[in-house]
PDB file of C-alpha atoms in Angstrom:
ATOM      1  CA  MET A 515       0.000   0.000   0.000  1.00 78.00           C
ATOM      2  CA  VAL A 516       1.181   3.483  -0.808  1.00 90.00           C
ATOM      3  CA  VAL A 517       0.710   5.949   2.040  1.00 93.00           C
ATOM      4  CA  ASP A 518       0.083   9.657   1.623  1.00 96.00           C
ATOM      5  CA  ASP A 519       3.383  10.835   3.098  1.00 96.00           C
ATOM      6  CA  VAL A 520       2.496  14.530   2.761  1.00 97.00           C
ATOM      7  CA  ALA A 521      -0.748  14.127   4.710  1.00 98.00           C
ATOM      8  CA  ALA A 522       0.944  11.861   7.255  1.00 98.00           C
ATOM      9  CA  ARG A 523       3.656  14.461   7.815  1.00 97.00           C
ATOM     10  CA  ALA A 524       1.009  17.180   8.222  1.00 98.00           C
ATOM     11  CA  MET A 525      -0.815  15.082  10.837  1.00 98.00           C
ATOM     12  CA  TRP A 526       2.428  14.407  12.691  1.00 98.00           C
ATOM     13  CA  ASP A 527       3.491  18.065  12.523  1.00 97.00           C
ATOM     14  CA  ALA A 528       0.139  19.128  14.024  1.00 98.00           C
ATOM     15  CA  TYR A 529       0.667  16.651  16.865  1.00 98.00           C
ATOM     16  CA  VAL A 530       4.169  18.001  17.520  1.00 98.00           C
ATOM     17  CA  ALA A 531       2.930  21.624  17.284  1.00 97.00           C
ATOM     18  CA  ALA A 532       0.338  20.849  19.972  1.00 97.00           C
ATOM     19  CA  GLY A 533       3.256  20.217  22.342  1.00 95.00           C
ATOM     20  CA  ALA A 534       2.589  16.512  22.711  1.00 93.00           C
ATOM     21  CA  VAL A 535       6.198  15.542  21.964  1.00 95.00           C
ATOM     22  CA  PRO A 536       9.405  17.570  21.682  1.00 95.00           C
ATOM     23  CA  ALA A 537      10.097  19.340  18.384  1.00 95.00           C
ATOM     24  CA  GLY A 538      12.211  17.163  16.140  1.00 94.00           C
ATOM     25  CA  THR A 539      10.627  13.932  17.369  1.00 95.00           C
ATOM     26  CA  LEU A 540       9.617  11.605  14.549  1.00 95.00           C
ATOM     27  CA  PRO A 541       7.124   8.745  14.470  1.00 97.00           C
ATOM     28  CA  VAL A 542       8.549   5.222  14.281  1.00 96.00           C
ATOM     29  CA  GLY A 543       6.457   4.578  11.199  1.00 94.00           C
ATOM     30  CA  VAL A 544       3.589   5.447   8.916  1.00 97.00           C
ATOM     31  CA  GLU A 545       1.604   2.346   8.086  1.00 95.00           C
ATOM     32  CA  ALA A 546      -1.691   0.476   8.162  1.00 97.00           C
ATOM     33  CA  PHE A 547      -2.903  -2.596  10.004  1.00 96.00           C
ATOM     34  CA  GLY A 548      -3.311  -5.892   8.171  1.00 93.00           C
ATOM     35  CA  ASP A 549      -2.210  -7.147   4.803  1.00 91.00           C
ATOM     36  CA  GLY A 550      -4.506  -5.335   2.427  1.00 93.00           C
ATOM     37  CA  PRO A 551      -6.786  -2.318   1.995  1.00 97.00           C
ATOM     38  CA  ALA A 552     -10.007  -4.003   3.155  1.00 96.00           C
ATOM     39  CA  LEU A 553      -8.470  -5.292   6.382  1.00 96.00           C
ATOM     40  CA  ALA A 554      -6.710  -1.962   6.975  1.00 97.00           C
ATOM     41  CA  ASP A 555     -10.059  -0.152   6.671  1.00 98.00           C
ATOM     42  CA  GLU A 556     -11.789  -2.624   8.985  1.00 97.00           C
ATOM     43  CA  LEU A 557      -9.119  -2.375  11.674  1.00 98.00           C
ATOM     44  CA  ILE A 558      -8.663   1.398  11.602  1.00 98.00           C
ATOM     45  CA  ALA A 559     -12.453   1.745  11.910  1.00 98.00           C
ATOM     46  CA  LEU A 560     -12.270  -0.315  15.133  1.00 98.00           C
ATOM     47  CA  VAL A 561      -9.504   1.969  16.419  1.00 98.00           C
ATOM     48  CA  LEU A 562     -11.452   5.134  15.599  1.00 98.00           C
ATOM     49  CA  ALA A 563     -14.587   3.688  17.228  1.00 97.00           C
ATOM     50  CA  GLY A 564     -12.611   3.134  20.449  1.00 97.00           C
ATOM     51  CA  ARG A 565     -12.897  -0.640  20.319  1.00 97.00           C
ATOM     52  CA  LYS A 566      -9.339  -1.651  19.276  1.00 98.00           C
ATOM     53  CA  ARG A 567      -6.462  -0.748  21.593  1.00 98.00           C
ATOM     54  CA  ALA A 568      -4.036  -3.568  20.874  1.00 98.00           C
ATOM     55  CA  THR A 569      -2.304  -5.331  18.008  1.00 98.00           C
ATOM     56  CA  ALA A 570      -0.045  -8.341  17.604  1.00 97.00           C
ATOM     57  CA  THR A 571       2.990  -8.961  15.415  1.00 95.00           C
ATOM     58  CA  LEU A 572       4.931 -12.146  14.800  1.00 95.00           C
ATOM     59  CA  VAL A 573       8.514 -11.771  15.991  1.00 96.00           C
ATOM     60  CA  ALA A 574       9.637 -13.827  12.982  1.00 94.00           C
ATOM     61  CA  GLU A 575       7.924 -11.332  10.656  1.00 92.00           C
ATOM     62  CA  LEU A 576       9.909  -8.449  12.150  1.00 94.00           C
ATOM     63  CA  GLU A 577      13.127 -10.432  11.941  1.00 94.00           C
ATOM     64  CA  LEU A 578      12.513 -11.260   8.273  1.00 91.00           C
ATOM     65  CA  ALA A 579      11.892  -7.574   7.495  1.00 90.00           C
ATOM     66  CA  ASP A 580      14.872  -6.553   9.671  1.00 95.00           C
ATOM     67  CA  GLU A 581      12.574  -4.227  11.634  1.00 94.00           C
ATOM     68  CA  ALA A 582      12.990  -3.242  15.264  1.00 95.00           C
ATOM     69  CA  PRO A 583      10.267  -4.465  17.593  1.00 97.00           C
ATOM     70  CA  PRO A 584       7.812  -1.915  18.957  1.00 96.00           C
ATOM     71  CA  ALA A 585       8.763  -0.259  22.235  1.00 97.00           C
ATOM     72  CA  VAL A 586       6.838   1.599  24.906  1.00 98.00           C
ATOM     73  CA  GLY A 587       6.578   5.256  23.907  1.00 97.00           C
ATOM     74  CA  ASP A 588       6.784   4.637  20.159  1.00 98.00           C
ATOM     75  CA  HIS A 589       4.439   6.711  18.003  1.00 98.00           C
ATOM     76  CA  TRP A 590       2.856   5.515  14.760  1.00 97.00           C
ATOM     77  CA  VAL A 591       0.814   7.363  12.159  1.00 98.00           C
ATOM     78  CA  MET A 592      -1.858   4.842  11.202  1.00 98.00           C
ATOM     79  CA  CYS A 593      -3.500   4.930   7.797  1.00 98.00           C
ATOM     80  CA  ASP A 594      -6.606   3.500   6.217  1.00 98.00           C
ATOM     81  CA  GLY A 595      -6.639   1.132   3.260  1.00 97.00           C
ATOM     82  CA  ALA A 596      -6.184   3.995   0.799  1.00 97.00           C
ATOM     83  CA  GLY A 597      -3.051   5.189   2.609  1.00 97.00           C
ATOM     84  CA  ALA A 598      -4.654   8.252   4.181  1.00 98.00           C
ATOM     85  CA  PRO A 599      -3.497   8.987   7.745  1.00 98.00           C
ATOM     86  CA  ARG A 600      -6.291   8.649  10.281  1.00 98.00           C
ATOM     87  CA  CYS A 601      -4.649   8.881  13.708  1.00 98.00           C
ATOM     88  CA  VAL A 602      -1.462   8.756  15.762  1.00 98.00           C
ATOM     89  CA  LEU A 603      -0.957   5.876  18.183  1.00 98.00           C
ATOM     90  CA  ARG A 604       1.436   5.647  21.126  1.00 98.00           C
ATOM     91  CA  THR A 605       2.617   2.239  22.328  1.00 98.00           C
ATOM     92  CA  THR A 606       1.913   1.697  26.043  1.00 98.00           C
ATOM     93  CA  SER A 607       3.099  -1.896  26.512  1.00 98.00           C
ATOM     94  CA  VAL A 608       4.722  -4.723  24.585  1.00 98.00           C
ATOM     95  CA  ASP A 609       4.879  -8.311  25.786  1.00 98.00           C
ATOM     96  CA  ALA A 610       6.453 -11.275  23.986  1.00 98.00           C
ATOM     97  CA  VAL A 611       4.132 -14.253  24.319  1.00 98.00           C
ATOM     98  CA  ARG A 612       3.579 -17.528  22.509  1.00 97.00           C
ATOM     99  CA  PHE A 613       0.596 -17.488  20.162  1.00 97.00           C
ATOM    100  CA  ASP A 614      -1.105 -20.249  22.161  1.00 96.00           C
ATOM    101  CA  ALA A 615      -0.561 -18.301  25.426  1.00 97.00           C
ATOM    102  CA  VAL A 616      -2.317 -15.074  24.372  1.00 97.00           C
ATOM    103  CA  ASP A 617      -5.083 -14.488  26.901  1.00 97.00           C
ATOM    104  CA  GLU A 618      -8.711 -13.375  26.777  1.00 97.00           C
ATOM    105  CA  ASP A 619      -7.887  -9.891  28.075  1.00 98.00           C
ATOM    106  CA  PHE A 620      -5.531  -9.219  25.176  1.00 98.00           C
ATOM    107  CA  ALA A 621      -7.984 -10.657  22.637  1.00 98.00           C
ATOM    108  CA  ARG A 622     -10.653  -8.308  23.996  1.00 98.00           C
ATOM    109  CA  ALA A 623      -8.251  -5.333  23.748  1.00 98.00           C
ATOM    110  CA  GLU A 624      -7.660  -6.121  20.053  1.00 97.00           C
ATOM    111  CA  GLY A 625     -11.401  -5.556  19.598  1.00 96.00           C
ATOM    112  CA  GLU A 626     -11.793  -7.748  16.534  1.00 96.00           C
ATOM    113  CA  ASP A 627     -14.698 -10.054  15.700  1.00 95.00           C
ATOM    114  CA  ASP A 628     -16.654 -10.771  18.894  1.00 95.00           C
ATOM    115  CA  GLY A 629     -13.677  -9.986  21.152  1.00 94.00           C
ATOM    116  CA  SER A 630     -13.306 -13.586  22.331  1.00 96.00           C
ATOM    117  CA  LEU A 631     -10.053 -15.513  22.557  1.00 97.00           C
ATOM    118  CA  VAL A 632     -11.491 -18.205  20.272  1.00 97.00           C
ATOM    119  CA  ALA A 633     -12.224 -15.631  17.545  1.00 97.00           C
ATOM    120  CA  TRP A 634      -8.838 -13.947  18.100  1.00 97.00           C
ATOM    121  CA  ARG A 635      -6.976 -17.226  17.638  1.00 97.00           C
ATOM    122  CA  ALA A 636      -8.968 -18.202  14.551  1.00 97.00           C
ATOM    123  CA  GLY A 637      -8.584 -14.793  12.892  1.00 96.00           C
ATOM    124  CA  HIS A 638      -4.907 -14.405  13.693  1.00 97.00           C
ATOM    125  CA  ARG A 639      -4.085 -17.981  12.734  1.00 96.00           C
ATOM    126  CA  ALA A 640      -5.712 -17.379   9.328  1.00 95.00           C
ATOM    127  CA  TYR A 641      -3.851 -14.076   8.955  1.00 95.00           C
ATOM    128  CA  TRP A 642      -0.432 -15.474   9.883  1.00 94.00           C
ATOM    129  CA  GLU A 643      -0.953 -18.536   7.708  1.00 94.00           C
ATOM    130  CA  ARG A 644      -1.509 -16.104   4.782  1.00 92.00           C
ATOM    131  CA  VAL A 645       1.640 -14.209   5.780  1.00 90.00           C
ATOM    132  CA  SER A 646       3.547 -17.474   6.094  1.00 91.00           C
ATOM    133  CA  ALA A 647       2.464 -18.653   2.639  1.00 92.00           C
ATOM    134  CA  ARG A 648       3.567 -15.345   1.115  1.00 91.00           C
ATOM    135  CA  THR A 649       6.831 -14.817   3.026  1.00 90.00           C
ATOM    136  CA  GLY A 650       7.929 -18.243   4.210  1.00 90.00           C
ATOM    137  CA  VAL A 651       7.879 -17.114   7.854  1.00 89.00           C
ATOM    138  CA  ALA A 652       7.182 -20.169   9.992  1.00 88.00           C
ATOM    139  CA  PHE A 653       4.010 -20.030  12.069  1.00 93.00           C
ATOM    140  CA  ASP A 654       2.451 -22.432  14.572  1.00 92.00           C
ATOM    141  CA  GLY A 655       1.009 -22.350  18.085  1.00 91.00           C
ATOM    142  CA  SER A 656       4.441 -21.913  19.616  1.00 95.00           C
ATOM    143  CA  SER A 657       5.330 -18.885  17.481  1.00 96.00           C
ATOM    144  CA  VAL A 658       6.178 -15.820  19.556  1.00 97.00           C
ATOM    145  CA  VAL A 659       4.048 -12.739  19.030  1.00 97.00           C
ATOM    146  CA  LEU A 660       4.513  -9.246  20.372  1.00 98.00           C
ATOM    147  CA  ALA A 661       1.308  -8.297  22.146  1.00 98.00           C
ATOM    148  CA  GLU A 662       1.289  -4.502  21.853  1.00 98.00           C
ATOM    149  CA  ARG A 663      -1.149  -2.153  23.543  1.00 98.00           C
ATOM    150  CA  PHE A 664      -1.579   1.456  22.481  1.00 98.00           C
ATOM    151  CA  THR A 665      -3.534   4.626  23.004  1.00 98.00           C
ATOM    152  CA  VAL A 666      -4.842   6.979  20.351  1.00 98.00           C
ATOM    153  CA  VAL A 667      -3.186  10.357  20.937  1.00 98.00           C
ATOM    154  CA  TRP A 668      -4.120  12.399  17.847  1.00 98.00           C
ATOM    155  CA  PRO A 669      -6.212  14.038  16.433  1.00 98.00           C
ATOM    156  CA  PRO A 670      -8.080  15.372  19.476  1.00 97.00           C
ATOM    157  CA  GLU A 671     -11.505  14.339  18.195  1.00 96.00           C
ATOM    158  CA  VAL A 672     -10.551  10.648  18.275  1.00 97.00           C
ATOM    159  CA  ALA A 673      -7.836  10.668  20.971  1.00 98.00           C
ATOM    160  CA  ASP A 674      -8.340   8.687  24.145  1.00 97.00           C
ATOM    161  CA  ALA A 675      -9.249  10.770  27.186  1.00 85.00           C
TER     162      ALA A 675
END
């Protein structure tokens, strides 16, 4: 997906100008959830509705892409499926956990489907099996995921209180 870098920069600059972070601070990334426009739109809608406050990433996926894992305090400009920035997120916690050890509380925080652990496991297994088929990243119940929680910090009309 191609993101609108100009609009993303404008959103970030407005956040910085509001005094939320020191001048010169940059977001860790500008991206979208999921692996395609439809899923990105679905997941950002859950964020904007206040239902989704967590996400999970396979450690092996990050290693393959040579990306640093998320860290507490990181900021992300999150986009919709068309690449338009919709909000800024700030990471509040990151825990490494085996896929089969993710708990109900985290599944509920992800806010997807019916919020149950059963639905979380089914949806994420299907997602990571797609990723695995495309990238060759190994995935099974013992795969380690980074269970990341976040808050929405910008723009004010969608930010968490």
